Coordinates of C-alpha atoms in Angstrom, one line a residue:
X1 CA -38.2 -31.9 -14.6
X2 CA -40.8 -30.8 -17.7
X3 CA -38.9 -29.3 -20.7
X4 CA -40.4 -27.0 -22.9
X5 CA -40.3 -28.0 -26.8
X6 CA -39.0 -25.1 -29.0
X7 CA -38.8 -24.5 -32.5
X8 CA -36.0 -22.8 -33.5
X9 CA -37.4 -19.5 -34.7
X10 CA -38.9 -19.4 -31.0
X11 CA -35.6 -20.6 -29.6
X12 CA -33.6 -17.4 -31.7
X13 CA -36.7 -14.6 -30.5
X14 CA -36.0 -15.7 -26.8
X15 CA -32.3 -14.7 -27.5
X16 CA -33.4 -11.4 -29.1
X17 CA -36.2 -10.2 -26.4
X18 CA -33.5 -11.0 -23.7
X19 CA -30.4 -9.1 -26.2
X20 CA -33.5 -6.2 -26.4
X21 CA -33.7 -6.8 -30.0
X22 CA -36.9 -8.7 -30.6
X23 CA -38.8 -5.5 -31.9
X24 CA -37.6 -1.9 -32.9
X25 CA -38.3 0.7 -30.2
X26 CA -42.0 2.7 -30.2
X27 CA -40.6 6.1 -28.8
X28 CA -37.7 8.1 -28.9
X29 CA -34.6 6.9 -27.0
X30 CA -33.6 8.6 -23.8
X31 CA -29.9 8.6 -21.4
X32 CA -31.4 6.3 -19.5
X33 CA -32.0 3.8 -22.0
X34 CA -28.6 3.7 -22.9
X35 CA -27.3 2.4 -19.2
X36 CA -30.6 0.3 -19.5
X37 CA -29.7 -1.6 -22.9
X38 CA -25.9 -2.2 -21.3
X39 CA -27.5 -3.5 -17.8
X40 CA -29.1 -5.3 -20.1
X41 CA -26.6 -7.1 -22.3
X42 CA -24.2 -7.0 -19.3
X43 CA -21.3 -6.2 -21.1
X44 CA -20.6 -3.8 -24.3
X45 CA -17.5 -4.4 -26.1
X46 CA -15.1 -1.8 -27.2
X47 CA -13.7 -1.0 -30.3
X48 CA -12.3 1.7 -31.7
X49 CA -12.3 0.6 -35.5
X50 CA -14.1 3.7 -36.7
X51 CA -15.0 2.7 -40.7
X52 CA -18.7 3.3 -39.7
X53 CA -19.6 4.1 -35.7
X54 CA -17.2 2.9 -33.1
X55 CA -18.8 -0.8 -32.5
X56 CA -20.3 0.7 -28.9
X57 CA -22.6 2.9 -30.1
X58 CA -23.7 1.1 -32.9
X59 CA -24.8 -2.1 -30.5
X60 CA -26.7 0.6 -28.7
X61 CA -28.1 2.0 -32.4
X62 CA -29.3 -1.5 -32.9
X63 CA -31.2 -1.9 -29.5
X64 CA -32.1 1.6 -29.2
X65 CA -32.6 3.4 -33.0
X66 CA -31.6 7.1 -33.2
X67 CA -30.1 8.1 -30.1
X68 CA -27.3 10.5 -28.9
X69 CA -23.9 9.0 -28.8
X70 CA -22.2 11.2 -26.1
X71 CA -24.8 9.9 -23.5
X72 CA -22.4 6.7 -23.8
X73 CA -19.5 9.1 -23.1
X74 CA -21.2 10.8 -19.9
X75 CA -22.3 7.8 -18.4
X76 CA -18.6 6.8 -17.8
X77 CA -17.4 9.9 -16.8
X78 CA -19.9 10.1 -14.3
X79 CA -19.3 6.7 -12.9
X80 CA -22.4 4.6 -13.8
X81 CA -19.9 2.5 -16.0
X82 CA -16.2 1.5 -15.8
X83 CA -13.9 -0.2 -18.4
X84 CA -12.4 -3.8 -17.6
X85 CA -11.7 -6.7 -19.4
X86 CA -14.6 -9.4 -19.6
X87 CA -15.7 -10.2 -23.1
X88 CA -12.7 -8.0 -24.0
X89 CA -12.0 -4.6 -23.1
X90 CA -16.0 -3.8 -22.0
X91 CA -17.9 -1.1 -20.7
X92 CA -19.5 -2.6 -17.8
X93 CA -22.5 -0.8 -15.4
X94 CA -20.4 0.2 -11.5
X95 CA -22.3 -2.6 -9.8
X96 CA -20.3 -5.5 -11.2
X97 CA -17.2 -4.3 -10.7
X98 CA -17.3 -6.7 -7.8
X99 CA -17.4 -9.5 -10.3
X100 CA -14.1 -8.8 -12.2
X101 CA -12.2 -7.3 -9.2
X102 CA -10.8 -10.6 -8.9
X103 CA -9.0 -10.3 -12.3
X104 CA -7.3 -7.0 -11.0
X105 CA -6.2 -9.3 -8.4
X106 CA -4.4 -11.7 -10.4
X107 CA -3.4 -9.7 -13.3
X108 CA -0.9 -12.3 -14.1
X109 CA -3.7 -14.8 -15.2
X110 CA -4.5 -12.0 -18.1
X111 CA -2.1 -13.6 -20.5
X112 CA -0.8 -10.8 -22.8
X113 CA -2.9 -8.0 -20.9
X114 CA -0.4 -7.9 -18.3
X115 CA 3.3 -8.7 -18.3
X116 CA 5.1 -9.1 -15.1
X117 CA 8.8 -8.8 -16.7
X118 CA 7.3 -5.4 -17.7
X119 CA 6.3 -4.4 -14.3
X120 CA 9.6 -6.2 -12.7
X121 CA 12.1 -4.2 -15.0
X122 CA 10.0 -0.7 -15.0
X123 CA 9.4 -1.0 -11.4
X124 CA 10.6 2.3 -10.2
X125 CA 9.2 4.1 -13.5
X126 CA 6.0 2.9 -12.8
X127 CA 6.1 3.8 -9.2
X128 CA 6.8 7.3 -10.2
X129 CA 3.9 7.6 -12.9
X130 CA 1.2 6.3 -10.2
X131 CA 2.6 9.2 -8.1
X132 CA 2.6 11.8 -11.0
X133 CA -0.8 10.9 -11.9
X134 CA -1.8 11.0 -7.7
X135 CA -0.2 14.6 -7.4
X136 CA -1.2 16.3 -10.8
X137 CA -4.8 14.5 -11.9
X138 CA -5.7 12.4 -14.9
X139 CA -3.3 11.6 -17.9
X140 CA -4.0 10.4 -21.2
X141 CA -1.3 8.2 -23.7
X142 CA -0.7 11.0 -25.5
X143 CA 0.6 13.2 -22.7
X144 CA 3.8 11.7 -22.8
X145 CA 5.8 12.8 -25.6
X146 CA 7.6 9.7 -27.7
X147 CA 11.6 10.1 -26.7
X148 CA 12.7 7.8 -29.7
X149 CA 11.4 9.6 -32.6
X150 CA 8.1 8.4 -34.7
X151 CA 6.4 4.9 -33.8
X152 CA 6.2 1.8 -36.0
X153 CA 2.5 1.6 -34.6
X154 CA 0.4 -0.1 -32.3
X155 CA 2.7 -2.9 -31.5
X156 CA 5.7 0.1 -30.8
X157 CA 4.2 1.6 -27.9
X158 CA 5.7 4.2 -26.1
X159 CA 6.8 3.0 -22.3
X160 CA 4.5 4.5 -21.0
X161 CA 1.7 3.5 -22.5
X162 CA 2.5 0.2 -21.8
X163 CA 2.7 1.8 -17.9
X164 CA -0.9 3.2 -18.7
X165 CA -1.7 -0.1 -19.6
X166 CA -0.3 -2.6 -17.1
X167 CA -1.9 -0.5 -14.5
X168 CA -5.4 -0.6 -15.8
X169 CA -4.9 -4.4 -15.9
X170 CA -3.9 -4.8 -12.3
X171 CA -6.8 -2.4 -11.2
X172 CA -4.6 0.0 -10.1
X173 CA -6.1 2.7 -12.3
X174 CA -9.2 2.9 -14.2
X175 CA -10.5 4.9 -16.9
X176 CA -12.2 8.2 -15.8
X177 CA -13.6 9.1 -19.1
X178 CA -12.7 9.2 -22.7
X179 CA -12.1 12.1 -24.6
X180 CA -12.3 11.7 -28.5
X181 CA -12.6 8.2 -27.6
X182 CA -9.1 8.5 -25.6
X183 CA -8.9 6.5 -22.4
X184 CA -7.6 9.1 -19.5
X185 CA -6.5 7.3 -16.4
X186 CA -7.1 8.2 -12.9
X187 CA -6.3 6.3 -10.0
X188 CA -8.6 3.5 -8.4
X189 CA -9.6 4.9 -5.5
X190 CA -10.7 8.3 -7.2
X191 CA -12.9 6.8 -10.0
X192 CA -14.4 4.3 -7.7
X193 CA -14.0 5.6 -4.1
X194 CA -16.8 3.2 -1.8
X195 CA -15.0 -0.1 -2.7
X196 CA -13.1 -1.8 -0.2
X197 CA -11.6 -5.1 -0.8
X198 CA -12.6 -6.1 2.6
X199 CA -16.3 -5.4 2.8
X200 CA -16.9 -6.0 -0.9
X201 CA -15.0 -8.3 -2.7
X202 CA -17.0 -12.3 -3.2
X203 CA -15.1 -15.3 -3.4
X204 CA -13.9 -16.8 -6.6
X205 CA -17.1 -19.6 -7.0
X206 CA -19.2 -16.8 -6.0
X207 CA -18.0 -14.5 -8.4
X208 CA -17.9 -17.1 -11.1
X209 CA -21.2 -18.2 -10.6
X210 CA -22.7 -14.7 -11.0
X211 CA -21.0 -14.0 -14.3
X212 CA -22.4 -17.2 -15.3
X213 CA -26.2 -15.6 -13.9
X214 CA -25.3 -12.5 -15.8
X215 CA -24.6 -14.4 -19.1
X216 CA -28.1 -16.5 -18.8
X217 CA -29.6 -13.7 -18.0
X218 CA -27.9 -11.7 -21.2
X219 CA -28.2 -14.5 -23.6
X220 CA -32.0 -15.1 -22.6
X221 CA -31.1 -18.9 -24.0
X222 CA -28.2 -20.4 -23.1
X223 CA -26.1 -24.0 -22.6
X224 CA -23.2 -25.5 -21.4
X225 CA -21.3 -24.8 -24.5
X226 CA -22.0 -21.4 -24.7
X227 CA -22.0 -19.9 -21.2
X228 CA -18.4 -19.3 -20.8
X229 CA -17.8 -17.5 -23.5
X230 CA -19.5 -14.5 -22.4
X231 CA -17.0 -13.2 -20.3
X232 CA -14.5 -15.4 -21.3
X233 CA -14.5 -18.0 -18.6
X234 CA -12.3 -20.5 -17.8
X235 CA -14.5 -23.9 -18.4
X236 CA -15.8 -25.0 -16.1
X237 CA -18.3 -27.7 -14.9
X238 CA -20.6 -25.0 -16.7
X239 CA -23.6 -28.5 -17.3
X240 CA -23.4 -28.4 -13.5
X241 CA -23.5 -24.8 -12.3
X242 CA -26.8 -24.3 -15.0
X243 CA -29.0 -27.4 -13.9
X244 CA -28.0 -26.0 -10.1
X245 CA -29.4 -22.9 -11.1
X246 CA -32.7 -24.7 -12.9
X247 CA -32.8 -26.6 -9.4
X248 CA -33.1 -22.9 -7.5
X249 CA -35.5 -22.1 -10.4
X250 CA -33.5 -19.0 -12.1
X251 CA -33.7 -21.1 -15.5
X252 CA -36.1 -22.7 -17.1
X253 CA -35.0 -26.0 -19.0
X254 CA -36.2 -26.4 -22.5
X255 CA -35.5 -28.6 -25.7
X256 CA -35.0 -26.4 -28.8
X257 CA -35.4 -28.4 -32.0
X258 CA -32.7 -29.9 -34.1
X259 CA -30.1 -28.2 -31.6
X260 CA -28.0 -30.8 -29.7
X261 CA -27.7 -30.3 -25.7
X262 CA -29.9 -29.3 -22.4
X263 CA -30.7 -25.7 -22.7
X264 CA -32.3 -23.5 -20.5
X265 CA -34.8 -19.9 -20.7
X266 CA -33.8 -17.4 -17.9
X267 CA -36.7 -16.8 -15.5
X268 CA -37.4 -13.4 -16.2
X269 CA -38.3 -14.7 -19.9
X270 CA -41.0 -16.9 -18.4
X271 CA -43.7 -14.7 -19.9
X272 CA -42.0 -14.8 -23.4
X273 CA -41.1 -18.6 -22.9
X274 CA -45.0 -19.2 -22.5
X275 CA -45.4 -17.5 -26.3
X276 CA -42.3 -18.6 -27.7
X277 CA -43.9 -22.1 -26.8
X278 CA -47.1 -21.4 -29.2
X279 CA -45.3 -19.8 -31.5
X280 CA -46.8 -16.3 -30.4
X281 CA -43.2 -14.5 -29.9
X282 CA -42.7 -13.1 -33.4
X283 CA -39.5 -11.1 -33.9
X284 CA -39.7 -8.2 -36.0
X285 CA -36.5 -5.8 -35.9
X286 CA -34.6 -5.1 -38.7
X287 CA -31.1 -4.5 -37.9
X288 CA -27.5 -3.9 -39.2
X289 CA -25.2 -4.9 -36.2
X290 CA -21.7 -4.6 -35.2
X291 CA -19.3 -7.5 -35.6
X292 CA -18.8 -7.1 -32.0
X293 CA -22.3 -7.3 -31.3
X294 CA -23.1 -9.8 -28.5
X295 CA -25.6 -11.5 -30.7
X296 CA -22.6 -12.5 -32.8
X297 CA -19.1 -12.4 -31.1
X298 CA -19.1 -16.2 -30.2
X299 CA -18.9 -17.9 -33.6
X300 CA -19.8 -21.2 -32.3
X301 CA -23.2 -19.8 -30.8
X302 CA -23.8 -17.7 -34.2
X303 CA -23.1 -21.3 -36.1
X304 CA -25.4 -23.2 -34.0
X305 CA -28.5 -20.6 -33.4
X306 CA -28.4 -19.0 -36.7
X307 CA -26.6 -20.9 -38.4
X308 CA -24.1 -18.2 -39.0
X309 CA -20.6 -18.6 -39.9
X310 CA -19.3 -15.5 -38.5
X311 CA -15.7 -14.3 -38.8
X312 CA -14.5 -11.2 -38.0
X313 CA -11.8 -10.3 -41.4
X314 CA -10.9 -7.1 -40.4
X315 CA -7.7 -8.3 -38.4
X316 CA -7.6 -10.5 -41.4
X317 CA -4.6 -9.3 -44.7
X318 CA -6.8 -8.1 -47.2
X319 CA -6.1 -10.7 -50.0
X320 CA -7.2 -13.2 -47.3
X321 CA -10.3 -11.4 -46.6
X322 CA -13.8 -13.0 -48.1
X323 CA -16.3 -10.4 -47.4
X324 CA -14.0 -7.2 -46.5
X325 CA -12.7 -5.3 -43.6
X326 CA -15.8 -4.1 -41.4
X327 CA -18.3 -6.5 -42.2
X328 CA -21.8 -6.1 -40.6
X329 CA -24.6 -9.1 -40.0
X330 CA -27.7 -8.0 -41.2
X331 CA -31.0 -8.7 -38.8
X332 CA -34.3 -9.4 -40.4
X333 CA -37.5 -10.3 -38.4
X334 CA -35.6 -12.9 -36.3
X335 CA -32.7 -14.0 -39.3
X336 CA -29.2 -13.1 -39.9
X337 CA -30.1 -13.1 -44.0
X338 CA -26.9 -11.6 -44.7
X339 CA -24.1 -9.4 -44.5
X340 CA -23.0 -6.0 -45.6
X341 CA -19.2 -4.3 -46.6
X342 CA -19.7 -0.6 -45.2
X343 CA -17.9 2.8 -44.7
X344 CA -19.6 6.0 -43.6
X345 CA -18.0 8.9 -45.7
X346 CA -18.9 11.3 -42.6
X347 CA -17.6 14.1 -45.3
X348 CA -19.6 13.9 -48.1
X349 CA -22.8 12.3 -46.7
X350 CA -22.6 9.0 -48.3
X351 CA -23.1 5.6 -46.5
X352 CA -21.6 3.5 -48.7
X353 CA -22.5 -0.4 -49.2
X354 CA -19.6 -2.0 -51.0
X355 CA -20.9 -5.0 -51.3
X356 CA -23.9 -6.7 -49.8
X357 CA -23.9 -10.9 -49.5
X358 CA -27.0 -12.9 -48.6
X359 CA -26.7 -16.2 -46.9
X360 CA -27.2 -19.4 -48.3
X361 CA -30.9 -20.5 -48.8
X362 CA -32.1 -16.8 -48.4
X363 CA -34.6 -16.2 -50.9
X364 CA -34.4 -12.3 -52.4
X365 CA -38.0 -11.2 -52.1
X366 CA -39.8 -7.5 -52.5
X367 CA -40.0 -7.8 -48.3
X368 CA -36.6 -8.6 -47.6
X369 CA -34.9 -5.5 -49.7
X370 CA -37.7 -3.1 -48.2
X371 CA -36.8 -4.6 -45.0
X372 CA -32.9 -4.3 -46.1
X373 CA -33.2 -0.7 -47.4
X374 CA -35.5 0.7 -44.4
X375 CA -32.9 -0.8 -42.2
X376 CA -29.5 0.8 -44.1
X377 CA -31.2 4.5 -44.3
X378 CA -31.8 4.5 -40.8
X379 CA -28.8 3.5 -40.2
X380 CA -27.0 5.6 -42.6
X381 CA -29.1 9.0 -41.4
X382 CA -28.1 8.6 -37.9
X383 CA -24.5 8.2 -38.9
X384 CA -25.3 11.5 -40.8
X385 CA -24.7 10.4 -44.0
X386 CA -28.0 10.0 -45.4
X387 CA -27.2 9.3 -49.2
X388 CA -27.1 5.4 -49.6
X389 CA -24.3 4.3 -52.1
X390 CA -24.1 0.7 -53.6
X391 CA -21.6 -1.2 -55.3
X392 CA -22.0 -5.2 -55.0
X393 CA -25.5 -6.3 -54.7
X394 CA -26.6 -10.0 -54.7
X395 CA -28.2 -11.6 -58.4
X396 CA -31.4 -10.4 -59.1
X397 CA -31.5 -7.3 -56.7

């Protein structure tokens, strides 16, 4: 079996034409190009952090440019997504519900998503909440009234909540739609009415191996080490299941230079692979993206293809913190050059840039800050807060 030779600017624009990122968009973005760009990535993570947009729709932002938010918002309530746990919590197109049905089925495997004592000891409770919400419609968390007086936060929840949440796990309810970013709950059946256990459900191998075809296929480039992580996989004999699949012909194996490993091109790159070969795929979008973008949410990936040490801080106590709370890569023409310490004041207009941080080796030229400052106003108008504020910059900016 051949094996393509890549450099490793070819290797990374693979990644970003399969991601959608390799270049900015050339016409204005439409609904359908938001359920496109998630088909397309597979999964989109959810987070409700809110410093600048919720991390959703500003993966979207950075595929799609200036685009309307609530088109996110309609395409679950009308069913052409659901919420599960894959990467994390996810919003994930209807068709590949199939593929994480069988975590519904075993909601015990979910670690601390699911707690059986909980469901054990509020049997009867619970009972009577699926029943409330089958007789009277959709309820949100914050339809039931705290009994105990004021919360301590997130980690106080109110019983039912934890209810709310349990049930999601086991599949029993889903999310119907989100109002002000609220989850409301329905039952199964109603949000998803054709499935049938029965008729639809694949087997475990089956199943596994077609999240592992929807991470190749999301990642563009992918190997062993990284395929699991996607939607956080159990390892497995990954090295196997991906030179079976380069057998069938769905990859394409290729040697990426200075990277250790076998990795392998997803077939419907072949086109791009033949470019990326001659060093003809040139990647030109200039992006600020989410911490929970794809591109960067598996730190060992970011390490090895960009050469991106990547930690999220904002879970982090802020005297531990070495970059700040909601700290976003930024994207240049096929580099992560840097990263950048936001907060949108929705309020006053101003996008502020607390501090900005290039990486190691990344020389400051006239280029990369217009590349930098085209790439913050856009970001900053669509946020509607046009006025760009800055307080760190790096030497010599």
């Amino acid at each position: 079996m051949s094996h393509t030779l890549l450099s490793l600017p070819a290797a990374r624009a693979l990644h970003l034409a399969a991601q959608g990122m390799l270049a900015t968009p050339r016409r204005k973005a439409a609904k359908a190009d938001v359920l496109a760009a998630i088909r397309r990535m597979a999964l989109l993570q959810i987070d409700t952090i809110s410093v600048v947009a919720r991390s959703p729709y500003l993966v979207l932002f950075s595929r799609l440019g200036a685009y309307d938010p609530a088109w996110l918002d309609e395409l679950l309530a009308e069913g052409a997504l659901f919420e599960y746990w894959a990467h994390e919590a996810c919003f994930v197109p209807r068709e590949d519900y199939r593929l994480l049905r069988h975590r519904m089925l075993n909601p015990a495997a979910m670690g601390w998503k699911f707690s059986v004592e909980w469901m054990k000891k509020h049997q009867a409770d619970i009972e009577q909440l699926i029943g409330h919400i089958r007789d009277n419609g959709p309820v949100r968390s914050r339809d039931f009234e705290r009994r105990s007086g004021k919360g301590n936060g997130w980690w106080d929840w109110k019983p039912e909540k934890r209810h709310l949440e349990v049930l999601f796990t086991s599949g029993r309810l889903m999310v119907r739609e989100r109002q002000n970013f609220q989850r409301v709950y329905d039952i199964a059946e109603r949000v998803l009415p054709e499935w049938d256990d029965a008729q639809h459900l694949p087997g475990d191998d089956e199943a596994r191996l077609d999240m592992i075809r929807a991470s190749c296929r999301a990642l563009g480039l992918v190997k062993a080490g990284w395929v699991a992580d996607y939607y956080r996989l159990r390892r497995g004999n990954d090295s196997a299941s991906l030179h079976a699949l380069a057998d069938a012909g769905e990859l394409l194996p290729v040697r990426v230079d200075g990277l250790k490993g076998d990795f392998f091109v997803h077939h419907s790159l072949q086109a791009q692979l033949t470019l990326a070969a001659d060093e003809q795929l040139a990647a030109s979008a200039c992006s600020v993206l989410s911490p929970f973008d794809p591109i960067v949410w598996d730190r060992k990936r970011a390490s090895e293809l960009w050469g991106f040490d990547y930690r999220i801080e904002c879970y982090t106590p802020a005297p531990k913190r070495q970059y700040g709370y909601f700290v976003l890569p930024l994207l240049l023409r096929g580099r992560l050059v840097g990263r950048l310490d936001a907060k949108a004041h929705r309020a006053q207009g101003v996008f502020e840039v607390k501090a900005l941080y290039l990486e190691p080796g990344v020389r400051l030229s006239q280029r990369l800050r217009d590349d930098t400052l085209k790439a913050l106003q856009r970001v900053a108008d669509w946020h509607g807060t046009p006025q760009l504020r800055f307080g760190q910059l790096p030497a010599g900016w």
